[in-house]
Coordinates of C-alpha atoms and ligand atoms in Angstrom, one line a residue:
Chain A
M1 CA 0.0 0.0 0.0
D2 CA 2.8 2.4 0.9
S3 CA 4.7 1.8 -2.3
E4 CA 1.6 2.4 -4.3
A5 CA 0.9 5.6 -2.5
Y6 CA 4.4 6.6 -3.3
S7 CA 4.1 5.8 -6.9
T8 CA 0.9 7.7 -7.4
E9 CA 2.4 10.6 -5.6
L10 CA 5.1 10.5 -8.2
S11 CA 2.7 10.2 -11.1
R12 CA 1.0 13.3 -9.9
Q13 CA 3.9 15.5 -11.0
H14 CA 2.2 17.2 -13.8
K15 CA 3.9 17.1 -17.2
A16 CA 3.1 20.0 -19.5
F17 CA 3.3 17.6 -22.4
S18 CA 3.1 13.8 -22.2
P19 CA 3.4 11.6 -25.3
S20 CA 1.7 8.8 -23.4
R21 CA -1.4 10.8 -22.9
V22 CA -1.5 11.7 -26.6
W23 CA -1.0 8.1 -27.4
A24 CA -3.8 7.0 -25.1
I25 CA -6.2 9.4 -26.9
A26 CA -4.9 8.3 -30.3
G27 CA -5.3 4.7 -29.5
N28 CA -8.8 5.3 -28.1
T29 CA -9.8 7.1 -31.3
F30 CA -8.5 4.3 -33.4
T31 CA -10.2 1.6 -31.3
Q32 CA -13.5 3.6 -31.5
L33 CA -13.4 3.8 -35.3
V34 CA -12.4 0.2 -35.7
R35 CA -15.3 -0.9 -33.5
M36 CA -17.6 1.2 -35.6
K37 CA -16.8 -1.5 -38.1
V38 CA -15.2 0.9 -40.6
F39 CA -13.0 -1.8 -42.0
Y40 CA -16.0 -3.4 -43.7
F41 CA -15.3 -0.9 -46.4
L42 CA -12.4 -3.2 -47.5
L43 CA -15.1 -5.6 -48.9
I44 CA -16.4 -2.8 -51.1
F45 CA -12.9 -1.9 -52.1
S46 CA -12.0 -5.5 -53.1
A47 CA -15.3 -5.8 -55.0
L48 CA -14.5 -2.6 -56.8
I49 CA -11.1 -3.5 -58.0
I50 CA -11.9 -7.1 -58.9
G51 CA -15.1 -5.9 -60.6
A52 CA -13.2 -3.3 -62.6
N53 CA -10.7 -6.0 -63.5
L54 CA -13.3 -8.5 -64.8
L55 CA -15.1 -5.7 -66.7
F56 CA -12.0 -4.9 -68.8
L57 CA -10.6 -8.3 -69.4
S58 CA -11.1 -8.1 -73.1
F59 CA -8.8 -5.1 -73.5
T60 CA -5.1 -5.3 -74.3
F61 CA -3.0 -6.1 -71.3
E62 CA -1.5 -2.6 -71.2
Q63 CA -5.0 -1.2 -70.9
E64 CA -6.2 -3.8 -68.5
L65 CA -3.3 -3.1 -66.1
K66 CA -3.6 0.6 -66.4
I67 CA -7.3 0.5 -65.6
L68 CA -6.7 -1.8 -62.6
K69 CA -4.1 0.7 -61.3
D70 CA -6.3 3.7 -62.0
V71 CA -9.3 2.3 -60.3
S72 CA -7.3 1.1 -57.3
F73 CA -5.6 4.4 -56.7
G74 CA -8.8 6.3 -57.3
A75 CA -10.7 4.2 -54.8
M76 CA -7.9 4.3 -52.3
S77 CA -7.7 8.1 -52.5
L78 CA -11.4 8.4 -52.2
F79 CA -11.8 6.1 -49.3
A80 CA -8.8 7.6 -47.4
S81 CA -10.0 11.1 -47.8
I82 CA -13.6 10.2 -46.8
F83 CA -12.2 8.5 -43.7
A84 CA -10.1 11.5 -42.9
I85 CA -13.0 13.9 -43.1
V86 CA -15.9 11.8 -41.9
G87 CA -13.8 10.1 -39.1
T88 CA -12.7 13.5 -37.7
A89 CA -16.1 15.1 -38.1
L90 CA -17.8 12.1 -36.4
L91 CA -15.6 12.0 -33.4
I92 CA -14.7 15.5 -32.2
P93 CA -18.1 17.1 -32.4
K94 CA -19.6 14.0 -30.8
D95 CA -17.2 14.3 -27.9
M96 CA -18.5 17.8 -27.4
E97 CA -22.1 17.0 -27.9
D98 CA -22.1 14.0 -25.6
R99 CA -19.9 15.9 -23.1
T100 CA -17.5 13.0 -23.0
L101 CA -15.0 15.8 -23.4
Y102 CA -15.7 16.9 -19.9
T103 CA -14.3 13.7 -18.5
I104 CA -11.2 13.9 -20.6
L105 CA -10.3 17.5 -20.1
T106 CA -10.9 17.3 -16.4
K107 CA -8.0 14.8 -16.2
P108 CA -4.7 16.6 -16.4
V109 CA -4.9 16.7 -20.2
P110 CA -4.0 20.0 -22.0
R111 CA -6.4 20.8 -24.7
F112 CA -3.6 20.7 -27.3
E113 CA -2.9 17.1 -26.4
Y114 CA -6.5 16.2 -27.0
L115 CA -6.5 17.6 -30.5
L116 CA -3.1 16.1 -31.3
G117 CA -4.3 12.7 -30.0
K118 CA -7.4 12.8 -32.1
L119 CA -5.4 13.8 -35.2
M120 CA -2.9 11.0 -34.6
G121 CA -5.7 8.5 -34.1
I122 CA -7.3 9.5 -37.4
L123 CA -3.9 9.4 -39.2
L124 CA -3.4 5.9 -37.7
L125 CA -6.7 4.8 -39.1
I126 CA -6.0 6.3 -42.5
G127 CA -2.5 4.7 -42.5
V128 CA -3.8 1.2 -41.6
S129 CA -6.6 1.3 -44.1
I130 CA -4.3 2.5 -46.9
L131 CA -1.9 -0.3 -46.0
L132 CA -4.7 -2.9 -46.2
M133 CA -6.0 -1.5 -49.4
S134 CA -2.5 -1.5 -51.0
L135 CA -2.0 -5.1 -49.9
L136 CA -5.3 -6.0 -51.7
F137 CA -4.4 -4.0 -54.7
F138 CA -0.9 -5.4 -55.0
T139 CA -2.1 -8.9 -54.6
V140 CA -4.7 -8.5 -57.4
L141 CA -2.0 -6.8 -59.6
Y142 CA 0.4 -9.6 -58.9
I143 CA -2.1 -12.3 -59.7
R144 CA -3.1 -10.5 -62.9
Q145 CA 0.4 -9.9 -64.3
H146 CA 1.2 -13.6 -63.8
G147 CA -2.1 -14.5 -65.3
I148 CA -1.5 -12.4 -68.4
L149 CA 2.0 -13.8 -68.8
A150 CA 0.7 -17.3 -68.6
E151 CA -2.0 -16.5 -71.2
K152 CA 0.6 -15.0 -73.5
I153 CA 2.9 -18.0 -73.2
A154 CA 0.0 -20.3 -73.9
S155 CA -0.9 -18.3 -77.0
L156 CA 2.7 -18.3 -78.4
P157 CA 3.7 -20.8 -81.1
R158 CA 5.6 -23.8 -79.8
H159 CA 9.0 -22.7 -81.2
A160 CA 8.9 -19.3 -79.4
S161 CA 12.4 -18.6 -78.0
E162 CA 13.3 -17.9 -74.4
T163 CA 14.1 -14.3 -75.4
D164 CA 10.6 -13.8 -76.8
I165 CA 9.1 -14.9 -73.5
E166 CA 11.6 -12.8 -71.7
S167 CA 10.6 -9.7 -73.6
F168 CA 6.9 -10.3 -72.9
R169 CA 7.6 -10.8 -69.3
E170 CA 9.6 -7.6 -69.3
S171 CA 6.8 -5.5 -71.0
I172 CA 4.0 -7.0 -68.8
F173 CA 5.8 -6.7 -65.5
S174 CA 7.0 -3.2 -66.2
R175 CA 3.3 -2.2 -66.2
G176 CA 2.6 -4.4 -63.2
L177 CA 3.8 -4.5 -59.6
Q178 CA 6.6 -1.9 -59.6
P179 CA 8.2 -0.3 -56.5
E180 CA 7.3 3.1 -57.8
L181 CA 3.7 2.4 -57.0
L182 CA 4.6 2.9 -53.3
L183 CA 5.2 6.5 -54.1
G184 CA 1.6 6.7 -55.2
V185 CA 0.5 5.1 -52.0
I186 CA 2.5 7.6 -50.0
A187 CA 0.9 10.5 -51.9
V188 CA -2.6 9.1 -51.2
F189 CA -1.7 9.0 -47.5
L190 CA -0.4 12.6 -47.5
K191 CA -3.4 13.9 -49.2
A192 CA -5.8 12.3 -46.8
A193 CA -3.6 13.6 -43.9
V194 CA -4.1 17.2 -45.1
A195 CA -7.9 16.5 -45.5
A196 CA -7.9 15.3 -41.8
G197 CA -6.2 18.5 -40.8
V198 CA -8.9 20.6 -42.5
A199 CA -11.6 18.6 -40.8
L200 CA -9.9 19.0 -37.5
F201 CA -9.9 22.7 -37.8
V202 CA -13.5 22.9 -38.9
S203 CA -14.7 20.7 -36.2
T204 CA -13.1 22.8 -33.4
F205 CA -15.5 25.7 -34.1
A206 CA -18.4 23.8 -35.9
S207 CA -19.4 21.5 -33.0
S208 CA -21.7 19.7 -35.4
T209 CA -20.9 16.6 -37.5
L210 CA -22.9 17.5 -40.5
F211 CA -21.5 21.1 -40.7
T212 CA -18.0 19.8 -40.4
I213 CA -18.4 17.3 -43.2
I214 CA -20.0 19.8 -45.5
V215 CA -17.4 22.5 -44.9
S216 CA -14.5 20.1 -45.1
L217 CA -15.8 18.7 -48.4
V218 CA -16.2 22.1 -49.8
V219 CA -12.6 23.0 -48.9
Y220 CA -11.5 19.7 -50.3
F221 CA -13.1 20.3 -53.7
I222 CA -12.1 23.9 -53.9
G223 CA -8.6 22.7 -53.0
H224 CA -8.6 20.6 -56.1
A225 CA -9.4 23.6 -58.3
Q226 CA -7.5 26.3 -56.5
S227 CA -4.3 26.2 -58.6
L228 CA -6.5 26.7 -61.7
A229 CA -8.2 29.6 -60.2
L230 CA -5.0 31.2 -59.0
D231 CA -3.3 30.7 -62.4
Y232 CA -6.2 32.3 -64.1
Y233 CA -6.4 35.2 -61.8
F234 CA -2.7 36.0 -61.9
T235 CA -2.1 35.6 -65.6
Q236 CA -5.1 37.8 -66.4
G237 CA -4.0 40.7 -64.2
E238 CA -0.4 41.7 -64.8
L239 CA 0.0 43.2 -61.5
H240 CA 1.9 41.1 -59.0
S241 CA 1.4 43.5 -56.1
A242 CA 2.1 42.6 -52.5
G243 CA -1.6 42.5 -51.9
Q244 CA -2.2 40.0 -54.6
R245 CA 0.6 37.8 -53.4
F246 CA -0.8 37.9 -49.9
L247 CA -4.2 37.0 -51.2
A248 CA -2.8 34.1 -53.2
G249 CA -0.9 32.9 -50.1
L250 CA -4.1 33.1 -48.0
V251 CA -6.1 31.1 -50.5
G252 CA -3.2 28.6 -50.6
V253 CA -3.4 28.2 -46.8
V254 CA -7.1 28.1 -46.5
F255 CA -7.6 25.8 -49.5
P256 CA -4.7 23.4 -49.7
N257 CA -3.7 22.5 -53.2
F258 CA -5.0 19.0 -53.2
Q259 CA -4.4 18.7 -57.0
L260 CA -0.7 18.6 -56.3
F261 CA -1.1 15.3 -54.5
N262 CA -2.7 13.6 -57.5
V263 CA 0.6 12.0 -58.7
T264 CA -1.0 8.7 -59.3
D265 CA -2.5 9.7 -62.7
G266 CA 1.0 10.3 -64.1
L267 CA 2.3 7.2 -62.3
T268 CA -0.2 4.8 -63.9
A269 CA 0.5 6.4 -67.3
G270 CA 4.2 5.4 -66.8
E271 CA 5.6 8.8 -65.8
V272 CA 8.5 9.0 -63.4
I273 CA 7.8 10.9 -60.2
P274 CA 10.8 12.9 -59.3
A275 CA 12.1 12.7 -55.7
S276 CA 11.9 16.4 -55.5
L277 CA 8.1 16.3 -55.9
M278 CA 7.8 13.7 -53.2
A279 CA 9.9 15.8 -50.9
R280 CA 7.7 18.8 -51.7
L281 CA 4.6 16.8 -50.9
V282 CA 5.9 15.7 -47.6
G283 CA 7.0 19.2 -46.7
L284 CA 3.6 20.6 -47.7
T285 CA 1.8 18.0 -45.6
A286 CA 3.9 18.8 -42.6
F287 CA 3.3 22.5 -43.2
Y288 CA -0.5 22.2 -43.5
L289 CA -0.8 19.9 -40.5
T290 CA 1.2 22.2 -38.4
I291 CA -0.8 25.3 -39.4
Y292 CA -4.1 23.5 -39.0
S293 CA -3.2 22.1 -35.6
L294 CA -2.1 25.5 -34.4
V295 CA -5.2 27.4 -35.5
S296 CA -7.4 24.5 -34.2
W297 CA -5.7 24.9 -30.9
M298 CA -6.1 28.6 -30.9
V299 CA -9.9 28.2 -31.4
F300 CA -10.2 25.2 -29.0
A301 CA -8.1 26.5 -26.2
K302 CA -10.6 29.3 -25.5
K303 CA -13.7 27.3 -26.3
E304 CA -16.5 27.2 -23.7
L305 CA -17.5 23.7 -23.3
Chain B
M1 CA 2.9 20.3 -3.3
A2 CA 0.6 22.6 -1.3
D3 CA 0.6 22.1 2.4
S4 CA -2.4 21.1 4.4
S5 CA -3.4 24.6 5.3
T6 CA -4.1 25.5 1.6
P7 CA -7.9 25.1 1.1
A8 CA -8.8 22.4 -1.3
V9 CA -11.1 24.8 -3.2
Q10 CA -11.1 28.5 -3.2
I11 CA -13.6 30.5 -5.2
E12 CA -13.6 34.3 -5.0
G13 CA -16.1 36.7 -6.5
L14 CA -16.9 34.3 -9.4
T15 CA -19.2 35.6 -12.1
K16 CA -20.3 33.8 -15.2
V17 CA -22.5 35.4 -17.8
F18 CA -23.7 33.4 -20.8
R19 CA -24.4 35.4 -23.9
L20 CA -26.9 33.7 -26.1
P21 CA -25.7 33.6 -29.7
L22 CA -27.4 36.0 -32.1
R23 CA -29.5 37.5 -29.3
K24 CA -29.0 40.4 -26.9
E25 CA -30.2 38.3 -24.0
K26 CA -27.7 37.4 -21.3
V27 CA -28.0 34.7 -18.6
V28 CA -26.2 35.4 -15.4
A29 CA -25.4 31.8 -14.3
I30 CA -23.1 32.7 -11.3
D31 CA -23.2 36.1 -9.6
N32 CA -20.2 37.1 -7.5
L33 CA -20.0 33.8 -5.8
S34 CA -17.3 33.0 -3.2
L35 CA -16.8 29.9 -1.2
Q36 CA -14.0 27.9 0.3
V37 CA -13.7 24.2 1.0
G38 CA -11.1 23.0 3.5
A39 CA -9.0 20.0 2.8
G40 CA -10.8 16.8 3.9
E41 CA -14.2 18.4 4.1
V42 CA -17.4 17.1 2.3
Y43 CA -19.2 20.1 0.9
G44 CA -22.7 20.0 -0.4
L45 CA -23.9 22.4 -3.0
I46 CA -27.6 22.5 -3.1
G47 CA -30.1 24.7 -4.9
P48 CA -33.0 24.5 -7.3
N49 CA -32.7 23.6 -11.0
G50 CA -30.8 26.2 -13.0
S51 CA -29.3 27.9 -10.0
G52 CA -25.7 27.5 -11.2
K53 CA -24.4 24.5 -9.4
S54 CA -23.1 22.7 -12.5
T55 CA -21.7 26.0 -13.9
T56 CA -19.7 26.6 -10.7
M57 CA -18.2 23.2 -11.0
K58 CA -17.4 23.7 -14.7
V59 CA -15.5 26.9 -13.9
L60 CA -13.7 25.2 -11.0
L61 CA -12.6 22.5 -13.4
G62 CA -11.5 24.9 -16.1
L63 CA -14.1 23.8 -18.7
I64 CA -15.4 27.3 -19.0
S65 CA -13.7 30.5 -18.0
P66 CA -15.3 33.1 -15.6
N67 CA -16.1 36.6 -16.6
A68 CA -14.9 37.8 -13.2
G69 CA -13.3 36.4 -10.1
R70 CA -11.1 33.3 -9.8
A71 CA -11.2 29.7 -8.7
S72 CA -8.4 27.5 -7.6
I73 CA -7.8 24.0 -6.5
F74 CA -5.1 23.4 -3.8
G75 CA -3.7 26.8 -4.7
L76 CA -3.5 26.2 -8.4
D77 CA -5.6 28.3 -10.7
S78 CA -8.4 26.5 -12.5
G79 CA -7.2 27.7 -15.8
D80 CA -4.0 25.8 -15.3
T81 CA -4.0 22.2 -16.5
A82 CA -1.8 21.2 -13.5
S83 CA -4.7 22.0 -11.2
R84 CA -6.5 19.0 -12.6
G85 CA -3.7 16.6 -11.5
S86 CA -5.4 15.8 -8.3
V87 CA -9.0 16.0 -9.2
G88 CA -11.7 13.5 -10.1
F89 CA -14.9 14.7 -11.7
L90 CA -18.2 13.1 -12.3
P91 CA -20.3 15.3 -14.6
E92 CA -24.1 15.2 -14.5
N93 CA -25.6 12.6 -16.7
P94 CA -22.2 11.3 -17.6
Y95 CA -21.7 9.8 -21.0
F96 CA -18.6 7.7 -22.0
Y97 CA -17.4 5.9 -25.1
K98 CA -19.9 3.2 -25.6
Y99 CA -17.6 1.1 -27.6
L100 CA -15.3 0.5 -24.7
T101 CA -15.9 -2.0 -21.9
G102 CA -15.9 -1.1 -18.3
S103 CA -12.3 -2.0 -17.7
E104 CA -11.1 -0.5 -20.9
T105 CA -12.8 2.8 -19.9
L106 CA -11.0 2.8 -16.6
A107 CA -7.7 1.9 -18.3
F108 CA -8.2 4.8 -20.7
Y109 CA -8.8 7.4 -17.9
G110 CA -6.0 5.8 -15.9
K111 CA -3.6 6.4 -18.7
L112 CA -4.7 10.1 -19.0
C113 CA -3.9 10.4 -15.3
G114 CA -0.4 9.1 -16.0
L115 CA -0.8 5.7 -14.2
S116 CA 1.4 2.8 -15.2
R117 CA 0.0 -0.4 -16.6
K118 CA 0.4 -2.1 -13.3
E119 CA -1.2 0.7 -11.3
I120 CA -4.1 0.7 -13.8
R121 CA -4.7 -3.0 -13.3
S122 CA -4.8 -2.9 -9.5
R123 CA -6.7 0.3 -9.4
S124 CA -9.4 -0.8 -11.8
D125 CA -9.9 -4.1 -10.0
E126 CA -10.3 -2.2 -6.8
L127 CA -12.6 0.4 -8.2
L128 CA -14.8 -2.0 -10.2
E129 CA -15.3 -4.0 -7.0
M130 CA -16.0 -0.8 -5.1
V131 CA -18.8 0.3 -7.5
D132 CA -20.1 -3.2 -7.9
L133 CA -19.3 -3.6 -11.6
T134 CA -16.9 -6.5 -11.5
G135 CA -19.4 -8.7 -13.2
A136 CA -20.0 -6.2 -16.0
R137 CA -16.3 -5.2 -16.5
N138 CA -16.1 -6.9 -19.9
R139 CA -19.3 -5.6 -21.2
R140 CA -19.4 -2.5 -23.5
L141 CA -20.8 0.7 -22.0
G142 CA -23.4 0.8 -24.8
G143 CA -25.2 -1.9 -22.9
Y144 CA -25.0 -0.3 -19.4
S145 CA -28.0 1.0 -17.6
K146 CA -28.1 4.6 -16.4
G147 CA -27.2 3.6 -12.9
M148 CA -24.3 1.5 -14.1
L149 CA -23.0 4.5 -16.2
Q150 CA -23.2 6.6 -13.1
R151 CA -21.2 4.1 -11.2
I152 CA -18.5 3.6 -13.9
G153 CA -18.4 7.4 -13.9
L154 CA -17.7 7.4 -10.2
A155 CA -15.0 4.9 -10.7
Q156 CA -13.5 7.0 -13.5
A157 CA -13.4 10.0 -11.2
L158 CA -11.5 8.1 -8.6
V159 CA -9.0 6.3 -10.9
G160 CA -6.3 8.9 -10.6
D161 CA -6.3 8.7 -6.8
P162 CA -7.5 12.3 -6.5
R163 CA -7.3 14.5 -3.5
L164 CA -10.5 16.4 -4.5
V165 CA -13.5 14.7 -6.0
V166 CA -16.3 16.8 -7.6
L167 CA -19.6 15.0 -8.1
D168 CA -22.4 16.6 -9.9
E169 CA -25.6 14.9 -8.9
P170 CA -24.0 11.5 -8.3
T171 CA -27.2 9.8 -7.3
A172 CA -29.4 11.1 -10.2
G173 CA -31.0 8.1 -11.8
V174 CA -29.6 5.6 -9.3
D175 CA -32.0 3.4 -7.4
P176 CA -32.3 3.9 -3.6
S177 CA -29.9 1.0 -2.7
G178 CA -27.4 2.2 -5.3
S179 CA -27.7 5.7 -4.0
R180 CA -27.1 4.4 -0.5
K181 CA -23.9 2.8 -1.7
I182 CA -22.8 6.0 -3.3
R183 CA -23.5 7.7 0.1
D184 CA -21.3 5.1 1.8
L185 CA -18.6 5.6 -0.8
V186 CA -18.6 9.4 -0.1
L187 CA -18.3 8.6 3.6
E188 CA -15.4 6.3 2.8
L189 CA -13.6 9.0 0.8
K190 CA -14.1 11.3 3.7
R191 CA -12.6 8.8 6.0
R192 CA -9.5 8.6 3.8
G193 CA -9.2 12.4 4.0
I194 CA -10.3 13.1 0.4
T195 CA -12.1 16.4 -0.1
V196 CA -15.5 16.0 -1.8
I197 CA -17.8 18.6 -3.4
L198 CA -21.2 17.3 -4.4
S199 CA -24.4 18.7 -5.7
S200 CA -27.6 16.9 -5.1
H201 CA -31.4 17.3 -4.9
L202 CA -31.6 14.5 -2.3
L203 CA -31.4 16.7 0.7
E204 CA -31.7 13.9 3.1
Q205 CA -28.5 12.4 1.7
V206 CA -26.7 15.7 1.7
Q207 CA -27.6 16.0 5.3
E208 CA -26.2 12.6 6.0
V209 CA -22.8 13.0 4.4
C210 CA -21.9 16.7 4.2
D211 CA -19.9 18.6 6.8
E212 CA -20.8 21.9 5.2
V213 CA -23.4 23.0 2.8
G214 CA -23.9 26.0 0.5
I215 CA -27.3 26.9 -0.7
I216 CA -27.2 28.6 -4.1
F217 CA -30.1 30.4 -5.7
N218 CA -30.0 32.3 -9.0
G219 CA -26.3 32.1 -9.0
R220 CA -25.8 33.6 -5.6
L221 CA -24.7 31.8 -2.4
V222 CA -27.6 32.6 -0.1
R223 CA -26.7 30.5 2.9
E224 CA -23.5 28.7 3.9
G225 CA -22.2 26.9 6.9
K226 CA -21.6 23.8 9.0
L227 CA -24.4 21.5 8.5
N228 CA -24.9 20.8 12.2
D229 CA -25.3 24.5 12.8
L230 CA -27.7 24.9 10.0
V231 CA -30.1 22.1 10.7
A232 CA -30.0 21.8 14.5
I233 CA -33.0 23.2 16.2
E234 CA -31.3 24.5 19.3
D235 CA -34.4 24.8 21.5
Q236 CA -35.9 21.4 20.9
T237 CA -34.9 18.0 22.3
E238 CA -36.1 14.6 21.0
I239 CA -36.7 11.6 23.2
V240 CA -37.3 8.2 21.7
L241 CA -38.6 5.5 24.0
Q242 CA -39.2 1.8 23.4
N243 CA -42.1 -0.2 24.9
A244 CA -43.3 2.8 26.8
T245 CA -46.6 2.2 28.6
P246 CA -49.4 4.8 28.3
Q247 CA -49.0 5.5 32.1
L248 CA -45.3 6.4 31.6
L249 CA -46.2 8.7 28.7
D250 CA -48.9 10.3 30.8
G251 CA -46.4 10.7 33.6
I252 CA -43.9 12.4 31.2
A253 CA -46.6 14.7 29.9
G254 CA -47.5 15.6 33.4
L255 CA -43.9 16.3 34.3
V256 CA -43.5 18.6 31.3
E257 CA -46.8 20.4 32.1
R258 CA -45.5 21.2 35.6
E259 CA -42.5 23.0 34.1
D260 CA -43.3 26.6 33.0
C261 CA -40.7 27.0 30.3
A262 CA -41.0 23.6 28.5
Q263 CA -43.8 22.4 26.2
L264 CA -44.6 18.9 24.7
L265 CA -44.8 19.4 21.0
S266 CA -45.4 15.9 19.8
C267 CA -45.9 12.4 21.0
G268 CA -46.4 9.3 18.9
H269 CA -44.6 6.5 17.0
P270 CA -41.7 7.8 14.9
R271 CA -42.2 7.1 11.3
T272 CA -39.7 5.4 9.1
T273 CA -39.1 7.1 5.8
L274 CA -40.4 5.5 2.6
E275 CA -36.8 5.3 1.5
R276 CA -35.8 3.3 4.6
L277 CA -38.8 1.0 4.1
F278 CA -37.8 0.4 0.5
L279 CA -34.2 -0.3 1.4
Q280 CA -35.2 -2.7 4.2
E281 CA -37.4 -4.7 1.8
I282 CA -34.7 -4.8 -0.9
N283 CA -32.1 -5.8 1.6
E284 CA -34.2 -8.7 2.9
E285 CA -35.0 -9.8 -0.6
S286 CA -31.4 -9.8 -1.6
K287 CA -30.4 -11.7 1.5
T288 CA -33.0 -14.5 0.8
G289 CA -32.7 -14.3 -3.0
G290 CA -29.7 -13.9 -5.2
Q291 CA -27.2 -11.1 -5.3
D292 CA -28.1 -7.7 -6.8
T293 CA -26.0 -6.3 -9.5
Ligands
LIG401 N1 -23.8 26.9 -22.1 C1 -24.8 27.7 -21.7 N2 -25.3 28.6 -22.4 C2 -26.3 29.4 -22.0 N3 -26.8 29.3 -20.7 C3 -26.3 28.4 -19.9 C4 -25.3 27.5 -20.3 N4 -25.0 26.7 -19.3 C5 -25.8 27.0 -18.3 N5 -26.6 28.0 -18.6 C6 -27.6 28.7 -17.8 O1 -27.0 29.0 -16.5 C7 -27.9 28.7 -15.5 C8 -27.3 27.8 -14.5 O2 -27.2 26.5 -15.0 P1 -26.6 25.2 -14.3 O3 -26.5 24.1 -15.2 O4 -25.3 25.6 -13.6 O5 -27.7 24.9 -13.2 P2 -27.7 23.8 -12.1 O6 -27.8 24.4 -10.8 O7 -26.7 22.8 -12.3 O8 -29.2 23.1 -12.4 P3 -29.7 21.6 -12.3 O9 -30.0 21.4 -10.9 O10 -30.8 21.6 -13.2 O11 -28.6 20.7 -12.8 C9 -29.2 28.3 -16.1 O12 -30.0 29.3 -16.2 C10 -28.7 27.8 -17.5 O13 -29.8 28.0 -18.4
LIG402 MG1 -26.6 20.8 -12.8

């Protein structure tokens, strides 16, 4: 009993920031989403990519593999972004509405840690779901590229040489499971992470799930078109005044350029993604998440609960 | 760490005004309220609905900030997260993550309090036993009844081994035997030297557990003091007799009549309260029948 009293005495030393508290909130968020049975969506995802595959079997193998990759990346990006927005919107406003937040914030938990924990939990969920989706995607791709090769070999005349087969294998596999696809997977994750940041910020002042989802989706869609709008605006007017630049910067911060993250289109078309672009995406994601966390905190720190 | 002379809770000139969005109207929830709770005391905050009890507690716990005045816990300002290091809070109508089981819930809050894995295990075993939820520990909270939620809420408030426990209507929605258990628990906390602030509409219970009460009305503290001083009727004395014959009663009445200054106000069988009767019945039932959960 004495030793226990001593240890709780120790644990009472308040730490201004504690990774274990953030981790407890993140883990709780993740568990909560998993128990809401979100991973059932994997069934839909598999049905989608296998269905798309069956539908386009009669095409040339180049087309078939490209469609498989396009559909898979498209579905991955869609699911990940939906999870990011809906998951955040579902949990934070609900904590406020149900007043579960009272029980958390009356423990020695700074409000910033709560936000950070929620964000980490959502990122964890996005990460795990993208991982599972990529595994499914890569498995189907692997099976198809071997299937196509087998069909080719079967259709070749008997006297076909080893070099012919080898060149077929080369051309099929180069359009199949290649390590570059991982860059696409990373880009999908980064994009969803930024979407989660947007939803986090909106939910701190919205305190309603529906409102958060709608506003975040609007930002998400505008974000896809913002570079077009900015280009148009700035090439029309010649003036590059400080005011204009400030405005452009503001638009850039409020509406992240989501279009920039869509590297998978080029990827499936066989383009090479330069390392510099990936580095830029990582940097942008870190920038947006930092900005959104900070402004979320500024709103949330003063919030009357 | 604050020494024992620092009051557990100090509230000075607290005022909280809610502005209703998009309207000019204002609601003065707390109006220049001051109170102090010494370490180890049990303080009862009573008052009609909407008088500002919950709001006072929320300000004390840093959930909302006051318009004027200040509140502190063991000398630390309520705005400071560190002040929550030694507090346990049970909100009114508590609601928890319904996807978690009873023991997962306690583990979660234990982690937030910075407890180690080992501490969490021993602490939750002890607390689940204390609030009678050992049998339901592996069930999800979505399936808990209102009274069970209230009890897991109580366990959650105690998980960090707090020195101050704030309970907002801890017995709301709990059946009489459960609320009797909560009363015993508060007495047990008091025995261990833990400071308790509670609000309740069950005045009988407040009277049983509290050392000190504050009566709050329209956001103002209208009466405050030691319970014994507040409720004792100094000029009356109660005598309870068993198996008294009518002759004895007549004799006593005669004796009183002969005195000039004293008066016999009432004579008859003391009544048990409905609550006591209910409890007695339930207790007998549970002794003959199975256990209650
Ligand atoms: N967030 C809020 N916005 C506007 N008014 C509020 C808010 N919270 C409380 N009030 C008002 O403040 C007053 C005090 O409310 P409070 O909840 O503290 O009462 P209470 O004493 O706890 O009542 P009860 O016994 O019903 O729980 C009420 O008039 C209430 O309408
Ligand atoms: Mg109340």
